[in-house]
Short mmCIF file of C-alpha atoms and ligand atoms in Angstrom, two decimals:
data_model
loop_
_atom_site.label_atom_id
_atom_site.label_comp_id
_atom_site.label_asym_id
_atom_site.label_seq_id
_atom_site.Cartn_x
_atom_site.Cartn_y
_atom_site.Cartn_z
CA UNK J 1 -44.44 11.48 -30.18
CA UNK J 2 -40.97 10.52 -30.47
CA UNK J 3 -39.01 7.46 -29.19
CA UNK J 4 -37.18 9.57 -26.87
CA UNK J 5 -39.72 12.00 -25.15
CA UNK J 6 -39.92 9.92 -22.18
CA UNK J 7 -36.69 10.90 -21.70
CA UNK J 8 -37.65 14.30 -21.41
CA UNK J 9 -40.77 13.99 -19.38
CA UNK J 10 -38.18 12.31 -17.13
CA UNK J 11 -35.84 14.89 -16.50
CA UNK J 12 -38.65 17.44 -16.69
CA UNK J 13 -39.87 15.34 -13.67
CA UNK J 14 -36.05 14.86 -12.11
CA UNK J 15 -36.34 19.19 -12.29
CA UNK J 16 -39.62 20.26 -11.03
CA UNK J 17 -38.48 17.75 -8.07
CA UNK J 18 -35.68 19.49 -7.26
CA UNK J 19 -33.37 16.30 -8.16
CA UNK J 20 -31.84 17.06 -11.52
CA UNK J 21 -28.11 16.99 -11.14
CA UNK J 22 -26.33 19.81 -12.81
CA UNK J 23 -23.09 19.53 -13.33
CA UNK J 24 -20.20 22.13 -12.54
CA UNK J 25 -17.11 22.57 -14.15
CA UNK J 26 -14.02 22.67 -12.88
CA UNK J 27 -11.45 24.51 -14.83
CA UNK J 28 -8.45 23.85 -12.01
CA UNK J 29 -6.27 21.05 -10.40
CA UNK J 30 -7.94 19.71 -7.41
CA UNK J 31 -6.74 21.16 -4.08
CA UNK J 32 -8.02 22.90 -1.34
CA UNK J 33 -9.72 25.71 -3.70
CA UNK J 34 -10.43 24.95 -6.95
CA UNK J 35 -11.79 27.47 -10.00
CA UNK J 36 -15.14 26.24 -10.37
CA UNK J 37 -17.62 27.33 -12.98
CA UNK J 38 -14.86 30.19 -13.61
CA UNK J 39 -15.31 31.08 -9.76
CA UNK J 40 -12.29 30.21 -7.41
CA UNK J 41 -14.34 28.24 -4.60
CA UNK J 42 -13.40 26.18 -1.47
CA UNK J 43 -13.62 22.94 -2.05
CA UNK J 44 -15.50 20.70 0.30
CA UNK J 45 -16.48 17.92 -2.58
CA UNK J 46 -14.12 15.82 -3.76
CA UNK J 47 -12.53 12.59 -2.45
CA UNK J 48 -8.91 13.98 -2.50
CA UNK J 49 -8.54 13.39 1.26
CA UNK J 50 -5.13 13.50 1.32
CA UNK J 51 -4.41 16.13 -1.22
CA UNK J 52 -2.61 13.75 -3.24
CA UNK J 53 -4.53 14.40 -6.89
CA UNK J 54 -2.22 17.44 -7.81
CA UNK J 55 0.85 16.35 -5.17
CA UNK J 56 3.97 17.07 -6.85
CA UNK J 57 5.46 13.65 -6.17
CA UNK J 58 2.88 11.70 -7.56
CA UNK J 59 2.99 14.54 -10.82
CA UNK J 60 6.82 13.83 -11.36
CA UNK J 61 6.10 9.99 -11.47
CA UNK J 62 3.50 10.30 -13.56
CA UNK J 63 5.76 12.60 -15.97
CA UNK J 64 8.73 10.25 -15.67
CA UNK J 65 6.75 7.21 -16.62
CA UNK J 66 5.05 8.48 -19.34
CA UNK J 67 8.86 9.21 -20.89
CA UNK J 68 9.77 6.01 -20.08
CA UNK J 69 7.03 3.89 -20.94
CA UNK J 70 4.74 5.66 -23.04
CA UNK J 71 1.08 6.56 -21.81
CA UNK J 72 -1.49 3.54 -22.64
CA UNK J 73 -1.03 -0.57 -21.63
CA UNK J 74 -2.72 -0.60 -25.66
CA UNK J 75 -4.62 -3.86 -24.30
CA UNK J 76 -5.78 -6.26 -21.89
CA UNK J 77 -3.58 -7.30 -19.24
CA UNK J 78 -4.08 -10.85 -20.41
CA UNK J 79 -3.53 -10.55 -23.99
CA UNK J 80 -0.90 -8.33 -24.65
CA UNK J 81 1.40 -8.91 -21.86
CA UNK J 82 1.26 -6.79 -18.54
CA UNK J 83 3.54 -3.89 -18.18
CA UNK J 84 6.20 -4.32 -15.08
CA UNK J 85 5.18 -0.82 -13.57
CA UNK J 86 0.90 -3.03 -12.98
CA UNK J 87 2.76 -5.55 -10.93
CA UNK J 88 5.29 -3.38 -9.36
CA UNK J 89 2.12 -1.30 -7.87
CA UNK J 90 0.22 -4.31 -6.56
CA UNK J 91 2.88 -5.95 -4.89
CA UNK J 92 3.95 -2.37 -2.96
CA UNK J 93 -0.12 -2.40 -2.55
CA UNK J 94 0.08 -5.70 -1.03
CA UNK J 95 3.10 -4.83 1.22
CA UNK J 96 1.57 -2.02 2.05
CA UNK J 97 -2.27 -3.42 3.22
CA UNK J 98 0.03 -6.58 4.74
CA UNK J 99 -1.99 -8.79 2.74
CA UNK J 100 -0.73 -11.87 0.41
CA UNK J 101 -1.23 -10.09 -3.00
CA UNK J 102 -2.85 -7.67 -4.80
CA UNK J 103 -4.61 -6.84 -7.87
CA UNK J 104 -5.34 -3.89 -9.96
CA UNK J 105 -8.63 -2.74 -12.04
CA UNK J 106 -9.57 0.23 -13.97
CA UNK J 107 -11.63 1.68 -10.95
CA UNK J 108 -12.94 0.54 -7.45
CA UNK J 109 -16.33 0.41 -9.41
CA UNK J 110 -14.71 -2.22 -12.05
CA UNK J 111 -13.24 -4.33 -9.01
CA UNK J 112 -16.86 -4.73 -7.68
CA UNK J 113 -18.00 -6.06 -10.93
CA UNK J 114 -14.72 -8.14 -11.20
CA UNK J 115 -14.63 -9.90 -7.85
CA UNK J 116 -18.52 -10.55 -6.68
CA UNK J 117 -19.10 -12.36 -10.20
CA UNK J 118 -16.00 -14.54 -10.15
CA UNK J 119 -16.71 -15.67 -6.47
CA UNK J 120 -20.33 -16.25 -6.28
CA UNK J 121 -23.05 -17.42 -9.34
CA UNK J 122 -26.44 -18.73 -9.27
CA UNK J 123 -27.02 -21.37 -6.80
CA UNK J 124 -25.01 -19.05 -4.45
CA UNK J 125 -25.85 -16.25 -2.08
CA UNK J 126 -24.68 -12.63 -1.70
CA UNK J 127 -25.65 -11.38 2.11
CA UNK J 128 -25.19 -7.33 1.39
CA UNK J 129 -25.76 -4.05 3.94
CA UNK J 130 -28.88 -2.13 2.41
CA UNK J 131 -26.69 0.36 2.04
CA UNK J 132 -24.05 -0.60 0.34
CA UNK J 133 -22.44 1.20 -2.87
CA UNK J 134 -24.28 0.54 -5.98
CA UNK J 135 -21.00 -1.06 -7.55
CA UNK J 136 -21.63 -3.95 -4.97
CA UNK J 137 -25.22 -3.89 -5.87
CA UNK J 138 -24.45 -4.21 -9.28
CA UNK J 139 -21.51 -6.92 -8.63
CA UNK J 140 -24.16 -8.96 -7.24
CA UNK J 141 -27.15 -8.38 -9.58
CA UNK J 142 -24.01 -9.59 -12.27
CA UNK J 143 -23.04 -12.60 -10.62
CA UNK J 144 -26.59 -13.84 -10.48
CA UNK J 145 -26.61 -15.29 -7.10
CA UNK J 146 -29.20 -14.86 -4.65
CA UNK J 147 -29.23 -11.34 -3.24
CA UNK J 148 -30.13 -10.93 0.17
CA UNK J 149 -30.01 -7.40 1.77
CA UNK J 150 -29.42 -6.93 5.46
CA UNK J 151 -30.03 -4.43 8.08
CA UNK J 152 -27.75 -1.42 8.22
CA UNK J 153 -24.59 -1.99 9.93
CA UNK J 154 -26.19 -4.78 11.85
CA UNK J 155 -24.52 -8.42 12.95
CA UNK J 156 -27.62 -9.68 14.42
CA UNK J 157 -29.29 -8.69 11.61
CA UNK J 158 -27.15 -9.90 9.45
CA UNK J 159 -26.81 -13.67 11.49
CA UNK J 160 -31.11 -13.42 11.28
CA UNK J 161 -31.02 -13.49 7.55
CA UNK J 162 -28.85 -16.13 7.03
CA UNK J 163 -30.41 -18.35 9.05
CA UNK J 164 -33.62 -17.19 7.57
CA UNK J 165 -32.03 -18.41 4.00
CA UNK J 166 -29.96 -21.54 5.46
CA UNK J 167 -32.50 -23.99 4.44
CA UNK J 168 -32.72 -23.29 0.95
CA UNK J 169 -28.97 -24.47 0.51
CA UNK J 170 -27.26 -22.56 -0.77
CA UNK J 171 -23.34 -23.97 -2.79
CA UNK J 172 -21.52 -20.92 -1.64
CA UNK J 173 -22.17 -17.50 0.21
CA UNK J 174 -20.49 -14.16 0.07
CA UNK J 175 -20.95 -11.71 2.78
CA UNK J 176 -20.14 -8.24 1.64
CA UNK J 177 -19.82 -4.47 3.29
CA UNK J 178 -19.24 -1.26 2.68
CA UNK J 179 -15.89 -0.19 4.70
CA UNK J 180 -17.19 3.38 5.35
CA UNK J 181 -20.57 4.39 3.81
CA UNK J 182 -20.02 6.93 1.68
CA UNK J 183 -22.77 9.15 2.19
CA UNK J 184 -23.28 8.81 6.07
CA UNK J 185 -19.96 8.50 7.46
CA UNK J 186 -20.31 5.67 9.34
CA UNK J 187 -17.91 2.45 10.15
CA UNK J 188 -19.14 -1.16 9.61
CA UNK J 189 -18.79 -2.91 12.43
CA UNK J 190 -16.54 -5.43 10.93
CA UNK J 191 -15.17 -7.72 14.01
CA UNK J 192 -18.99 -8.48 14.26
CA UNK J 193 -19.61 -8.89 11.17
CA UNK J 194 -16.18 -11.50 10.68
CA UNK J 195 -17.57 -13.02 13.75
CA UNK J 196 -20.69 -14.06 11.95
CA UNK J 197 -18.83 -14.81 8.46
CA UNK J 198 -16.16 -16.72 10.44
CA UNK J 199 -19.31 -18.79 12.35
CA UNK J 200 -20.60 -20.00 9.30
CA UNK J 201 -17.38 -20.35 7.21
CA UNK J 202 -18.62 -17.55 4.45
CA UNK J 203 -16.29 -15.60 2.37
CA UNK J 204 -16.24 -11.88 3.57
CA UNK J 205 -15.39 -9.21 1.59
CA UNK J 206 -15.06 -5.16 2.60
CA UNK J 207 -15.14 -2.54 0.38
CA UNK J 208 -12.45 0.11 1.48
CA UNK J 209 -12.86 2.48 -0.89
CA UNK J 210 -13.09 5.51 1.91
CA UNK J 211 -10.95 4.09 4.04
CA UNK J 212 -7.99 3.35 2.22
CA UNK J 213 -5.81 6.56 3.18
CA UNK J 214 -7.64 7.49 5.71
CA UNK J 215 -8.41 4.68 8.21
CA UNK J 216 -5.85 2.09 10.18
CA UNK J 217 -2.41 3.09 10.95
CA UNK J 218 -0.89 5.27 8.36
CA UNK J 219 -3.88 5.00 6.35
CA UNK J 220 -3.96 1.07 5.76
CA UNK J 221 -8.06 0.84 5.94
CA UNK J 222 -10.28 -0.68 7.62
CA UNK J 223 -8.52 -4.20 7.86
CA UNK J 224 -5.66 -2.60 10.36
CA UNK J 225 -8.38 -0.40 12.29
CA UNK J 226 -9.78 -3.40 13.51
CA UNK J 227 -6.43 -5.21 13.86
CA UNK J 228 -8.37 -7.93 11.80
CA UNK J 229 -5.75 -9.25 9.79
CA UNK J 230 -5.91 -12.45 7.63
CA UNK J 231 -9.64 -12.38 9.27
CA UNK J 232 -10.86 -10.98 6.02
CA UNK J 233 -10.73 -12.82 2.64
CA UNK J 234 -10.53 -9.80 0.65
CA UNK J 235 -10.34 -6.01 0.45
CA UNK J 236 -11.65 -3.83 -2.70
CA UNK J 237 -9.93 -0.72 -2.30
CA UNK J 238 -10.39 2.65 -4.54
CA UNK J 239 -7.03 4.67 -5.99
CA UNK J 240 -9.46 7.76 -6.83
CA UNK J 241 -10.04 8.58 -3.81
CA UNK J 242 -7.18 8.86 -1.09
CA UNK J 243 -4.46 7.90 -3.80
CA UNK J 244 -5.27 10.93 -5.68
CA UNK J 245 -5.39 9.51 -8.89
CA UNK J 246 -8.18 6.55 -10.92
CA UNK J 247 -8.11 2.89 -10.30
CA UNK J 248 -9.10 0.11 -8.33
CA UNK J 249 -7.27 -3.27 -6.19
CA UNK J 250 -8.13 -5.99 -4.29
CA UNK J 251 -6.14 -6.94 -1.82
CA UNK J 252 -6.11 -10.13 0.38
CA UNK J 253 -5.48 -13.75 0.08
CA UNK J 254 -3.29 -14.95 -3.20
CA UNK J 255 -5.46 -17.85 -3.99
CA UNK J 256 -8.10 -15.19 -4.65
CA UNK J 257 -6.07 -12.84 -6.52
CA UNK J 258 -4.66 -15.82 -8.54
CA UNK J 259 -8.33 -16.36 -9.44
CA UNK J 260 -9.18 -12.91 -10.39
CA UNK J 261 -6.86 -12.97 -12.87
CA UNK J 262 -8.08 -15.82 -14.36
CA UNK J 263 -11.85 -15.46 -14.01
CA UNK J 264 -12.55 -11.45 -12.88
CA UNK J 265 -14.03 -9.83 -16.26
CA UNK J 266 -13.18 -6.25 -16.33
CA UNK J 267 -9.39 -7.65 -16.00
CA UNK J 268 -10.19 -10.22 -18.40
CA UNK J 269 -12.25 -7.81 -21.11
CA UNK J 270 -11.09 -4.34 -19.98
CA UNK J 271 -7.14 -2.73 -20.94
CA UNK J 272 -5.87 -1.73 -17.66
CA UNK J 273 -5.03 1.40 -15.89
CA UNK J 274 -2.69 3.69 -17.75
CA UNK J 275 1.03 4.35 -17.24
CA UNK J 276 0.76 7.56 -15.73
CA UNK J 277 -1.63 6.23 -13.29
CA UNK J 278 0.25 3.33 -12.27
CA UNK J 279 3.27 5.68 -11.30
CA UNK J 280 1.38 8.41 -9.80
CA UNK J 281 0.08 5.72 -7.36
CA UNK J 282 3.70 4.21 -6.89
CA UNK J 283 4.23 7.53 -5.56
CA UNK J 284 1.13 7.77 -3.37
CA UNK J 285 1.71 4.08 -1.61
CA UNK J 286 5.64 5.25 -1.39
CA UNK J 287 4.21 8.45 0.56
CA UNK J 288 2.27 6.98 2.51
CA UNK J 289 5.01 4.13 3.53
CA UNK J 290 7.35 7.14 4.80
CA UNK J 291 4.92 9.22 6.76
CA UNK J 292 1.56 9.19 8.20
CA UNK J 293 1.64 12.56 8.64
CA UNK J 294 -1.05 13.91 5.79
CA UNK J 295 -3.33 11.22 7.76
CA UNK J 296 -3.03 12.73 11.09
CA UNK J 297 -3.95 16.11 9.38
CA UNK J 298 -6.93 14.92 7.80
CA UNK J 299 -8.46 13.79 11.18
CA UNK J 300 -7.04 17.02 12.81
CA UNK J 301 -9.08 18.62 10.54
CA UNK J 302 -12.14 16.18 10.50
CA UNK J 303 -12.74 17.01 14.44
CA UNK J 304 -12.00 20.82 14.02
CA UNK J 305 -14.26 20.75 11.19
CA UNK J 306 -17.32 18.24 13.01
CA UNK J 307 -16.84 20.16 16.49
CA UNK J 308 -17.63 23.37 14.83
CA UNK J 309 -20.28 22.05 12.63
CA UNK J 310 -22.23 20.51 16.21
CA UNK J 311 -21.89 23.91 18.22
CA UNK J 312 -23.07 25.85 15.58
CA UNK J 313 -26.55 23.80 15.61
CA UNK J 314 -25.76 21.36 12.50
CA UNK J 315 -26.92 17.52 12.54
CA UNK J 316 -23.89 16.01 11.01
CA UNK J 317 -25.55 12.27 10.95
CA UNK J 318 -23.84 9.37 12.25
CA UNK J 319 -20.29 10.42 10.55
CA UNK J 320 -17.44 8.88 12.33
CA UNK J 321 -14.84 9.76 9.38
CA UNK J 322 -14.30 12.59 7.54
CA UNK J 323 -17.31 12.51 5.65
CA UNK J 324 -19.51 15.33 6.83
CA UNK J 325 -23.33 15.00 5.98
CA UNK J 326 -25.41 17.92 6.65
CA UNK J 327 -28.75 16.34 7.12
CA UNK J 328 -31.16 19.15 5.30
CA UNK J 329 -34.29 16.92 5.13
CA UNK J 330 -35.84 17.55 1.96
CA UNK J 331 -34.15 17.96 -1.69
CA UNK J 332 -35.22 21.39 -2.15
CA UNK J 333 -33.74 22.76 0.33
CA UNK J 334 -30.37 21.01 -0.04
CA UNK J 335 -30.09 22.08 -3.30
CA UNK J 336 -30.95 25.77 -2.41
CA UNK J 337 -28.49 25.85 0.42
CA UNK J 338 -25.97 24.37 -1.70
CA UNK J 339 -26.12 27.01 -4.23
CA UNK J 340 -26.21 29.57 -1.63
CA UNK J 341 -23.04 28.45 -0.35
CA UNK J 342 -21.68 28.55 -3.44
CA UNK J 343 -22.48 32.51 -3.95
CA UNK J 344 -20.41 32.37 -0.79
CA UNK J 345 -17.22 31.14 -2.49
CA UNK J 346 -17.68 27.28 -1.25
CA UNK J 347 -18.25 24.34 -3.22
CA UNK J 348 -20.37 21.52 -1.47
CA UNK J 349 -22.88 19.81 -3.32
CA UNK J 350 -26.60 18.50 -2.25
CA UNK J 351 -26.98 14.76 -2.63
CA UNK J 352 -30.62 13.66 -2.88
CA UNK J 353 -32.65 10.92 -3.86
CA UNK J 354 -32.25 8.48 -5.45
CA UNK J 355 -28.77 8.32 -4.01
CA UNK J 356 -29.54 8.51 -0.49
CA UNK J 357 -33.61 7.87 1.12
CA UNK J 358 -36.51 10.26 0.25
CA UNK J 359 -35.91 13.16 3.04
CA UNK J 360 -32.56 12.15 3.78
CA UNK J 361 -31.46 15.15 1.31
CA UNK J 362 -28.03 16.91 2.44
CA UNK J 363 -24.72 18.76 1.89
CA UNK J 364 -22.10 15.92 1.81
CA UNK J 365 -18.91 17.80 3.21
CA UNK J 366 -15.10 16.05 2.12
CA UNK J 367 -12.92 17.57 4.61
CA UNK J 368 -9.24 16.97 3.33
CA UNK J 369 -5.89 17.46 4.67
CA UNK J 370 -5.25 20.01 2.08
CA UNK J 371 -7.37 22.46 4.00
CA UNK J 372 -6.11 24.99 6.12
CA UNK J 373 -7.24 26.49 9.20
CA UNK J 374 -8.14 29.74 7.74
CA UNK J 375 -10.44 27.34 5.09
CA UNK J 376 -12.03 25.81 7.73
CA UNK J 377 -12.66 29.16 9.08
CA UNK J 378 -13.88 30.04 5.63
CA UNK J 379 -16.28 27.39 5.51
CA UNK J 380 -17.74 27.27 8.49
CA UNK J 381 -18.47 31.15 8.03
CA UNK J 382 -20.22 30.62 5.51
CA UNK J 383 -22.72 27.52 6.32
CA UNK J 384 -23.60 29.48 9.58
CA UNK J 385 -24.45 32.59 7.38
CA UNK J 386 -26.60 30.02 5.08
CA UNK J 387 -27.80 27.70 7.53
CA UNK J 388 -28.97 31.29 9.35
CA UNK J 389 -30.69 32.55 6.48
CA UNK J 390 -32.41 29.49 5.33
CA UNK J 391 -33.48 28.87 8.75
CA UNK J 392 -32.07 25.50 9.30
CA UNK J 393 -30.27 26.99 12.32
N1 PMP F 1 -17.10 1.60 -3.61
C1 PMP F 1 -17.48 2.62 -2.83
C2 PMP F 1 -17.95 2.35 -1.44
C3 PMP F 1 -17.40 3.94 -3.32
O1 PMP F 1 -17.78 4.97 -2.55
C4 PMP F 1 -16.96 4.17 -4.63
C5 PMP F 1 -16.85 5.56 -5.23
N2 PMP F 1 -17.95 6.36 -5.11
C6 PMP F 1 -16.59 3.07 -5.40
C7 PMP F 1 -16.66 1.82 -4.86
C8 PMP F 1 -16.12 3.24 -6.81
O2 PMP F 1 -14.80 3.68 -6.84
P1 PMP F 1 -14.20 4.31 -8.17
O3 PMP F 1 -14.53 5.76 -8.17
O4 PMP F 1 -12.73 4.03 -8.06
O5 PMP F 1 -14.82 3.58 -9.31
#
C-alpha cells in the first residue's frame, strides 16, 4: 500500500461509473468551430456567448496594452499600487451595469470567495438556493456563517426558512442567488426573492455570471431584466464568460465596493487581473455600450436552436436562456452520446454527477452568437442522427 492508492481506487471508481472527466484539447481560438483533439468540431461548449474570446477588437486592445503597459500588475492591487487601466475598467463596468461602483477580481469564482466572507462571519447567516454555484457554496463555507440552503428558485421557500431560523438571532444575514443556473437554464425569480430580502432588511446578492452579456437590455444582466435597480445590494458578475476573456466584478452600491477593497481577500492576497485582460474587456464593455446587436443574435439563435431541439423529441429542461440541457437521464449514456456526437464533428460535453443530481446526467448545449445558421443546421443534424441511434428519440 501506498499513501496515494486511494487516489486510484477513486478514479478507478469515478471510471467504471461512467463519471471520469476526460479532458479534450483544444488546439484553436475559440469561435464557432474550434480544432479539437486535432479534429475541427462545432462548438456547442464554451461560455463565449457573444463570440467575444477571439473578437478582433478586444485582440487589438489587448495587443496595444501589453505595448503600453507591459503584461503583469507584478502584485497585489493593495501593495504595489493599482494600474490606471483596473480602475478605468470598473468604473466603465459600473457605468455600464448603472450601478454606484465596481470592483474587479481575478475570476467570478475569486469574487465569491471575496465578497460572502467580507459581508457575513460567524454569528451571521447565509440563506443560499440549493443550487447555487459551488463558488457561492464555498464563499459561504469561508465566511463561517450559518449556511442555510433553500428550495430551488423558491420565495416562499425561501421566506419559510428564515422564519424557521429567526429565533436563533442571528447579527447579520445574506441572501444569495444564482442569476441563471448554469446547468439548467433557468432565471431566479429575483423581484420575489428582493421582495422577501427587502421584508426583512437582508443584504441580497445575485450572481450574474450567465447573465452578464446576455440578459437585460444590451446585455446588462439580470439587475435591468427585472428593472430592479438599486433593489439589489450587489452583483458578482463573470468576464470569462460573455466578455470573452478571465476575470471577475462586483458591481453595486459604493459603500460595499469601498469595503471590498479593504476587507475582500483574494483582492487583498491575490495580484490582479493582467494587462491584457483588463483591455480586452475595455473593449468588450465599449462593444457592448455601442450595439446590442451580438445580443439579439444570441437569442435569435437560442429560440432557433430550442424550437428545433423540442420538435425533434428532445427534453431541453427548464432552460429559459441560452443554456441548452439535454436531459439524458443516466451518466452512461450522456457520456456515450456525447462522444458520438463528437464522431459527428460536434463538440458538446456530458455533465454528470457530482455536478448536477444522480440521473440528472446530460449534454449541456452553449448556443452563441458566433453560430451560423448553417451550424445550427449542423448541429441539430447531428443530435437527431445520435439521439436516433441511441434511442433517446
Ligand atoms: N458563478 C457562476 C454561477 C458560474 O457559473 C461560474 C463559472 N462556472 C462562476 C461563478 C465562476 O466564474 P469564473 O469562471 O469567472 O471563475
Amino acid at each position: 500500500m501506498t499513501k496515494t492508492d486511494w487516489i486510484s481506487e477513486e478514479i478507478a471508481n469515478l471510471q467504471a461509473a461512467g463519471l471520469f472527466t476526460q479532458i479534450r484539447t483544444v488546439s484553436s481560438p475559440q469561435g464557432a468551430w474550434l480544432v479539437v483533439d486535432g479534429r475541427r468540431v462545432l462548438n456547442f461548449c464554451s461560455n463565449n456567448y457573444l463570440g467575444l474570446a477571439n473578437h478582433p477588437r478586444l485582440t487589438a486592445a489587448a495587443k496595444s496594452a501589453i505595448d503600453r503597459y507591459g503584461v503583469g500588475p507584478a502584485a497585489v492591487r493593495t501593495i504595489a499600487g493599482t494600474m490606471e487601466l483596473h480602475l478605468k475598467l470598473e468604473s466603465h463596468l459600473a457605468a455600464f451595469k448603472g450601478v454606484e461602483a465596481a470592483i474587479t477580481f481575478q475570476s467570478g469564482f475569486n469574487a465569491n470567495l471575496a465578497v460572502i466572507p467580507a459581508l457575513v462571519g460567524k454569528g451571521d447567516v447565509v440563506y443560499s438556493d440549493e443550487l447555487n454555484h459551488a463558488s457561492i457554496i464555498d464563499g459561504a463555507r469561508l465566511s463561517r456563517a450559518e449556511i442555510v440552503r433553500y428550495p430551488h428558485t423558491d420565495p416562499a421557500g425561501l421566506r419559510g426558512v428564515i422564519q424557521e431560523q429567526r429565533p436563533q438571532e442571528f447579527k447579520r444575514a445574506l441572501i444569495v442567488t444564482d442569476g441563471v443556473f448554469s446547468m439548467d437554464g433557468d432565471i431566479a425569480p429575483l423581484p420575489e426573492i428582493q421582495a422577501v430580502a427587502q421584508e426583512f432588511d437582508y443584504l441580497l446578492m445575485v450572481d450574474d455570471a450567465h447573465g452578464e452579456g446576455v440578459l437585460g437590455n444590451g446585455g446588462r444582466g439580470i439587475v435591468d431584466h427585472f428593472n430592479l435597480h438599486g433593489k439589489v445590494d450587489l452583483e458578482v458578475g463573470t468576464l470569462s464568460k460573455a466578455f470573452g476573456v478571465v476575470g471577475g466584478v462586483v458591481a453595486g452600491r459604493q459603500i460595499i465596493v469601498d469595503w471590498l477593497r479593504q476587507r475582500g481577500r483574494p483582492f487583498l492576497f491575490s495580484s490582479a487581473m493582467t494587462v491584457p485582460d483588463v483591455a480586452a474587456c475595455l473593449a468588450a464593455v465599449d462593444l457592448l455600450e455601442e450595439s446590442d446587436e451580438l445580443v439579439q443574435r444570441l437569442w435569435d439563435n437560442t429560440r432557433t436552436f430550442k424550437q428545433a431541439m423540442v420538435a425533434l423529441g428532445f427534453d431541453t429542461g427548464a432552460s429559459s436562456t441560452p443554456i441548452t440541457p439535454v436531459m439524458l437521464g443516466e451518466a452512461q449514456l450522456a457520456q456515450a452520446f456525447s462522444r458520438s456526437l463528437f464522431e459527428e464533428g460536434v463538440f458538446a460535453m456530458a455533465i454528470g454527477y457530482p455536478t448536477v443530481a444522480q440521473g440528472k446526467a446530460r449534454i449541456r448545449v452553449m448556443i452563441s452568437a458566433a453560430h451560423s445558421r448553417e451550424d445550427l443546421d449542423h448541429g441539430l443534424a447531428a443530435f437527431e442522427k445520435v439521439g436516433k441511434h441511441l434511442g433517446v428519440i
